[in-house]
XYZ file of N, CA and C in Angstrom:
438
model
N -89.745 -1.513 32.467
C -91.276 -1.607 32.662
C -91.928 -1.583 31.697
N -92.656 -0.741 31.358
C -93.542 -0.484 29.866
C -92.635 0.154 28.614
N -93.281 -0.203 27.786
C -92.564 0.204 26.568
C -93.208 1.158 25.765
N -94.480 1.004 25.842
C -95.541 1.916 25.148
C -96.749 2.378 25.700
N -96.978 3.342 26.394
C -98.024 3.854 27.102
C -99.125 4.620 26.231
N -100.359 4.203 26.233
C -101.613 5.042 25.295
C -102.294 5.810 26.560
N -102.558 7.057 26.332
C -103.171 8.029 26.873
C -104.331 8.656 26.908
N -105.656 8.117 26.585
C -106.957 8.611 25.832
C -107.110 10.104 26.654
N -107.446 10.657 25.476
C -107.512 12.177 25.928
C -108.644 13.037 25.387
N -109.281 13.569 26.255
C -110.662 14.177 25.809
C -110.858 15.556 26.252
N -109.716 16.001 26.977
C -109.714 17.332 27.165
C -110.011 17.755 28.888
N -110.708 16.679 29.417
C -111.361 16.893 30.670
C -110.460 17.067 31.661
N -110.323 17.580 32.997
C -109.754 17.785 33.913
C -108.932 16.120 34.116
N -109.971 15.211 34.481
C -109.418 13.728 34.588
C -108.867 13.593 33.740
N -108.699 13.764 32.320
C -107.977 13.215 31.210
C -106.391 13.943 31.267
N -106.615 14.939 31.886
C -105.550 16.208 31.928
C -104.350 15.581 33.096
N -105.446 14.933 34.201
C -104.789 14.423 35.315
C -103.784 12.912 34.901
N -104.752 12.284 33.948
C -104.290 11.020 33.615
C -102.937 11.398 32.650
N -102.770 12.328 32.122
C -101.657 12.326 30.739
C -100.412 13.015 31.770
N -100.751 13.729 32.983
C -99.631 14.251 33.798
C -99.414 12.641 34.552
N -100.164 11.693 34.861
C -99.705 10.370 35.573
C -98.983 9.635 34.527
N -99.353 9.822 33.095
C -98.570 8.883 31.789
C -97.317 9.466 31.796
N -96.993 11.005 31.880
C -95.817 11.585 31.714
C -94.828 11.084 32.479
N -95.375 11.284 33.672
C -94.550 10.463 35.182
C -94.069 9.184 34.960
N -94.907 8.209 34.425
C -94.598 7.019 34.040
C -93.389 6.870 33.376
N -93.728 7.354 32.252
C -92.930 7.661 30.771
C -91.382 7.950 31.238
N -91.521 9.215 32.444
C -90.115 9.874 32.720
C -89.354 8.537 33.790
N -89.978 7.872 34.403
C -89.638 6.319 35.023
C -88.930 5.485 34.275
N -89.863 5.305 33.194
C -89.417 4.240 32.150
C -88.667 4.206 31.123
N -88.227 5.430 31.117
C -86.844 5.859 30.250
C -87.334 6.086 28.506
N -87.044 4.927 28.130
C -87.344 4.383 26.341
C -88.800 4.463 25.911
N -89.512 4.647 26.818
C -90.918 4.342 26.715
C -91.740 5.312 25.743
N -92.430 5.075 24.626
C -93.506 6.141 24.119
C -94.859 6.251 24.677
N -95.018 7.297 24.551
C -96.543 7.838 24.972
C -97.096 8.006 23.841
N -98.407 7.940 23.854
C -99.298 8.029 22.636
C -100.815 8.695 23.351
N -101.257 9.815 22.621
C -102.530 10.082 22.909
C -103.711 9.624 22.033
N -104.939 9.314 22.494
C -105.869 9.256 21.332
C -106.948 9.800 22.054
N -107.835 10.772 21.045
C -108.926 11.263 21.460
C -110.064 10.675 20.189
N -111.011 10.274 21.228
C -111.951 9.655 20.036
C -113.357 10.370 20.040
N -113.969 10.334 19.338
C -115.163 11.408 19.163
C -116.147 10.321 18.286
N -117.321 10.624 18.694
C -118.647 9.627 17.723
C -119.702 10.525 17.115
N -119.951 9.923 16.401
C -121.352 10.940 15.803
C -122.432 10.948 16.554
N -123.310 11.429 17.432
C -124.080 11.770 17.898
C -125.579 11.745 17.542
N -126.498 11.331 18.254
C -127.854 11.444 17.742
C -128.202 13.144 18.062
N -129.315 13.120 17.632
C -129.875 14.700 17.605
C -130.109 15.057 19.130
N -130.424 14.152 19.997
C -130.552 14.678 21.441
C -129.109 14.799 22.085
N -128.088 14.362 21.635
C -126.815 14.581 22.233
C -126.324 15.477 21.772
N -126.535 15.538 20.298
C -126.053 16.644 19.500
C -126.254 18.085 20.559
N -127.544 18.187 20.755
C -127.584 19.191 21.387
C -127.373 19.735 22.461
N -126.540 18.942 23.025
C -126.039 18.947 24.282
C -124.632 18.707 24.371
N -124.130 18.503 22.695
C -122.777 18.175 22.684
C -121.638 19.092 23.062
N -120.441 18.761 22.785
C -119.329 19.769 23.189
C -119.089 20.855 21.768
N -120.000 20.322 20.897
C -119.651 21.283 19.746
C -120.306 22.837 19.983
N -119.646 23.812 19.506
C -120.832 25.081 19.683
C -121.922 25.290 18.843
N -122.784 26.204 19.444
C -123.854 26.014 18.707
C -123.748 26.932 16.990
N -122.714 27.603 17.253
C -122.366 28.784 16.280
C -121.687 28.227 15.096
N -121.596 26.968 15.424
C -120.815 25.995 14.529
C -121.804 25.168 13.272
N -121.741 25.468 11.806
C -122.190 24.981 10.971
C -121.306 24.094 10.141
N -122.272 23.133 9.490
C -121.848 22.357 8.484
C -122.032 20.700 9.024
N -121.489 19.616 8.522
C -121.310 18.209 8.925
C -121.099 18.038 10.233
N -121.756 17.334 10.780
C -121.598 17.296 12.363
C -120.248 16.292 12.553
N -120.298 15.303 12.044
C -118.988 14.467 11.816
C -117.394 15.271 11.534
N -117.675 16.207 10.558
C -116.433 17.234 10.244
C -116.374 17.970 11.492
N -117.339 18.320 12.165
C -117.193 19.790 13.281
C -116.605 18.608 14.235
N -117.061 17.592 14.651
C -116.741 16.496 15.911
C -115.358 16.481 15.618
N -114.647 16.276 14.411
C -113.495 15.365 13.851
C -112.524 16.891 14.444
N -113.067 17.950 13.934
C -112.050 19.361 13.851
C -111.928 19.445 15.429
N -113.098 19.144 16.073
C -112.991 19.564 17.536
C -112.071 18.593 18.346
N -111.913 17.304 18.016
C -110.840 16.553 18.642
C -109.937 16.504 18.277
N -109.611 16.970 17.112
C -107.969 17.318 16.378
C -107.564 18.646 17.481
N -108.295 19.490 17.663
C -107.912 20.449 18.676
C -107.356 19.940 20.126
N -108.441 19.131 20.381
C -108.375 18.621 21.661
C -107.267 17.692 21.886
N -106.709 16.755 20.965
C -105.478 16.279 20.867
C -104.272 16.984 20.545
N -104.491 18.241 19.988
C -103.357 19.038 20.029
C -103.340 19.968 21.244
N -103.983 20.102 22.165
C -103.626 20.581 23.631
C -103.445 19.573 24.125
N -103.690 18.485 24.138
C -102.924 17.261 24.880
C -101.560 17.250 24.490
N -100.947 17.358 23.253
C -99.684 17.492 22.996
C -98.884 18.721 23.342
N -100.016 19.646 23.402
C -99.027 20.975 23.929
C -98.782 20.662 25.816
N -99.846 20.052 26.450
C -99.582 19.791 27.532
C -98.079 19.002 27.934
N -97.816 18.071 27.003
C -96.607 17.443 27.045
C -95.262 17.679 26.623
N -95.835 18.806 25.572
C -94.558 19.590 25.046
C -93.979 20.591 26.087
N -95.012 21.400 27.072
C -94.536 21.911 27.874
C -94.022 21.075 29.325
N -94.002 19.803 29.325
C -93.718 18.848 30.430
C -91.877 18.553 29.848
N -91.893 19.145 28.454
C -90.420 18.613 27.925
C -90.522 17.271 27.096
N -91.670 16.739 26.587
C -91.858 15.779 26.108
C -92.648 16.356 24.755
N -91.799 16.728 23.608
C -92.188 17.176 22.258
C -92.305 15.824 21.197
N -91.982 14.632 21.814
C -91.940 13.553 20.451
C -93.291 12.645 20.873
N -94.345 13.098 21.731
C -95.747 12.522 21.750
C -96.625 12.577 20.570
N -96.998 11.585 20.167
C -97.956 11.506 18.681
C -99.540 11.382 19.526
N -100.053 11.909 18.573
C -101.256 12.104 18.968
C -102.396 11.542 17.461
N -103.367 10.580 18.276
C -104.454 10.129 17.002
C -105.826 10.980 17.306
N -106.367 10.839 16.095
C -107.910 11.250 16.320
C -108.700 10.178 15.992
N -109.589 9.110 16.245
C -110.356 8.104 15.952
C -111.977 8.363 16.211
N -112.942 7.862 15.536
C -114.104 7.481 15.683
C -114.939 6.749 15.864
N -115.794 6.360 16.951
C -116.743 5.102 17.210
C -116.932 5.094 18.629
N -117.070 4.001 19.320
C -117.669 4.048 20.605
C -116.191 3.979 21.323
N -116.553 4.999 22.056
C -115.054 5.097 22.946
C -114.344 4.258 23.457
N -114.719 3.587 24.308
C -114.265 2.236 25.275
C -113.681 1.515 24.070
N -114.059 1.141 23.143
C -113.873 -0.293 22.240
C -113.101 0.464 21.482
N -112.994 1.720 20.707
C -112.045 2.271 19.805
C -110.618 2.263 20.858
N -110.394 2.510 22.302
C -109.332 2.735 22.921
C -108.824 1.306 23.101
N -109.545 0.493 23.332
C -108.917 -0.979 23.639
C -108.647 -1.418 22.342
N -109.205 -1.547 20.834
C -108.442 -1.828 19.998
C -107.413 -1.164 19.397
N -107.509 0.237 19.703
C -106.006 1.166 19.254
C -104.719 0.491 19.923
N -105.301 0.087 21.290
C -104.389 -0.520 22.253
C -103.882 -1.777 21.614
N -104.661 -2.220 21.447
C -104.076 -3.798 20.795
C -103.594 -3.504 19.214
N -104.123 -2.877 18.379
C -103.226 -2.632 17.258
C -101.856 -1.959 17.085
N -101.622 -1.142 18.330
C -100.383 -0.194 18.370
C -99.440 -1.124 19.383
N -99.927 -2.078 20.013
C -99.249 -2.786 20.867
C -98.892 -2.052 22.248
N -99.747 -1.500 22.582
C -99.200 -0.482 23.796
C -99.346 -1.535 25.088
N -98.474 -1.492 26.025
C -98.422 -2.188 27.187
C -99.363 -1.674 28.564
N -99.747 -0.565 28.300
C -100.109 0.160 29.464
C -101.057 1.215 28.941
N -102.478 1.400 29.305
C -103.161 2.514 29.099
C -103.566 3.064 30.483
N -103.282 4.205 30.375
C -103.545 5.581 31.574
C -104.811 6.315 31.284
N -105.717 6.234 32.173
C -107.180 6.663 31.880
C -107.548 7.409 32.928
N -108.333 8.671 32.602
C -109.219 9.393 33.674
C -110.279 8.695 34.475
N -110.124 8.929 35.518
C -111.986 7.930 35.994
C -113.048 8.647 35.433
N -112.900 9.870 35.251
C -114.242 10.681 34.757
C -113.884 11.833 33.713
N -114.371 11.356 32.216
C -114.169 12.257 31.448
C -115.152 13.566 31.248
N -115.296 13.712 30.029
C -116.563 14.740 29.595
C -117.806 13.858 29.500
N -117.710 12.544 29.356
C -118.906 11.521 29.248
C -119.886 11.950 28.574
N -120.772 11.081 28.269
C -122.305 11.413 27.585
C -123.229 11.077 27.849
N -124.496 11.081 27.596
C -126.063 10.782 28.290
C -125.629 9.217 28.158
N -124.896 8.696 26.987
C -124.855 7.052 27.164
C -124.125 6.888 28.284
N -123.264 7.485 28.860
C -122.363 7.036 29.853
C -123.105 7.125 31.044
N -124.023 8.041 31.250
C -124.962 7.859 32.499
C -125.603 6.718 32.617
N -126.271 6.377 31.371
C -126.952 5.192 31.604
C -126.088 3.735 31.872
N -124.917 3.883 30.974
C -124.348 2.731 30.613
C -122.857 2.610 31.504
N -122.618 3.621 32.019
C -121.403 3.233 32.766
C -120.164 4.062 32.286
N -119.246 4.271 32.943
C -117.799 5.328 32.426
C -117.222 4.632 31.314
N -116.615 5.584 30.705
C -115.542 4.691 29.547
C -114.716 4.158 30.215
N -113.670 4.640 31.676
C -112.887 4.038 31.930
C -113.446 2.648 32.432
N -114.424 2.388 33.040
C -114.882 1.163 33.698
C -114.912 0.091 32.405
N -115.365 0.625 31.426
C -115.412 -0.207 30.155
C -114.252 -0.823 29.684
N -113.293 0.053 29.281
C -111.729 -0.022 29.321
C -111.145 -1.381 30.263
N -111.413 -0.733 31.449
C -110.587 -1.738 32.283
C -111.315 -3.243 31.765
N -112.606 -3.385 31.695
C -113.206 -4.633 31.465
C -113.072 -5.159 30.182
N -112.476 -4.615 28.945
C -112.204 -5.043 27.889
C -110.541 -4.978 27.251
N -109.970 -4.288 28.115
C -108.280 -4.069 27.558
C -107.658 -5.278 27.861
N -106.649 -6.129 27.009
C -106.019 -7.173 27.324
C -104.625 -6.669 28.263
N -104.319 -5.441 27.841
C -103.273 -4.575 28.670
C -103.774 -4.294 30.104
N -102.668 -3.969 30.909
C -102.962 -3.349 32.015
C -103.585 -1.862 31.860
N -104.672 -1.501 32.600
C -105.026 -0.284 32.759
C -105.079 0.516 34.011
N -104.606 1.333 33.880
C -104.243 2.538 35.381
C -105.155 3.597 35.078
N -106.375 3.745 36.162
C -107.565 4.550 35.916
C -106.809 5.882 37.273
N -106.629 6.811 36.708
C -106.425 7.845 37.398
C -107.394 8.872 37.825
């Protein structure tokens, strides 16, 4: 069926639900690999003030965002490990979320993307549409929106 599944993971409830569905699909597919991808991007000052980064953290905003993204990715791997899958790989990338997901899937020859219908979102997301909607429009492979 599928050989390589990509599950974008931002730590939201929607992403956790999508990850669980990706794990179910992996069980059905047998020798299928599962990869997690956490995407962060540098925010404008307005977005930084309402972002997921705690106000008590100081330092370079990109480093803080990357550190937080690594924690989110590790949390996703922990969810997979709890379900019995310890060989799940996780990556952290920076950039426009939907485009990074699609280009990552192409580069790694993923043949399915399993994504949550609603993630953590951003100010831009409220104005321009959801990441899952953009991914379904840009991806060359099938996309399952959970």
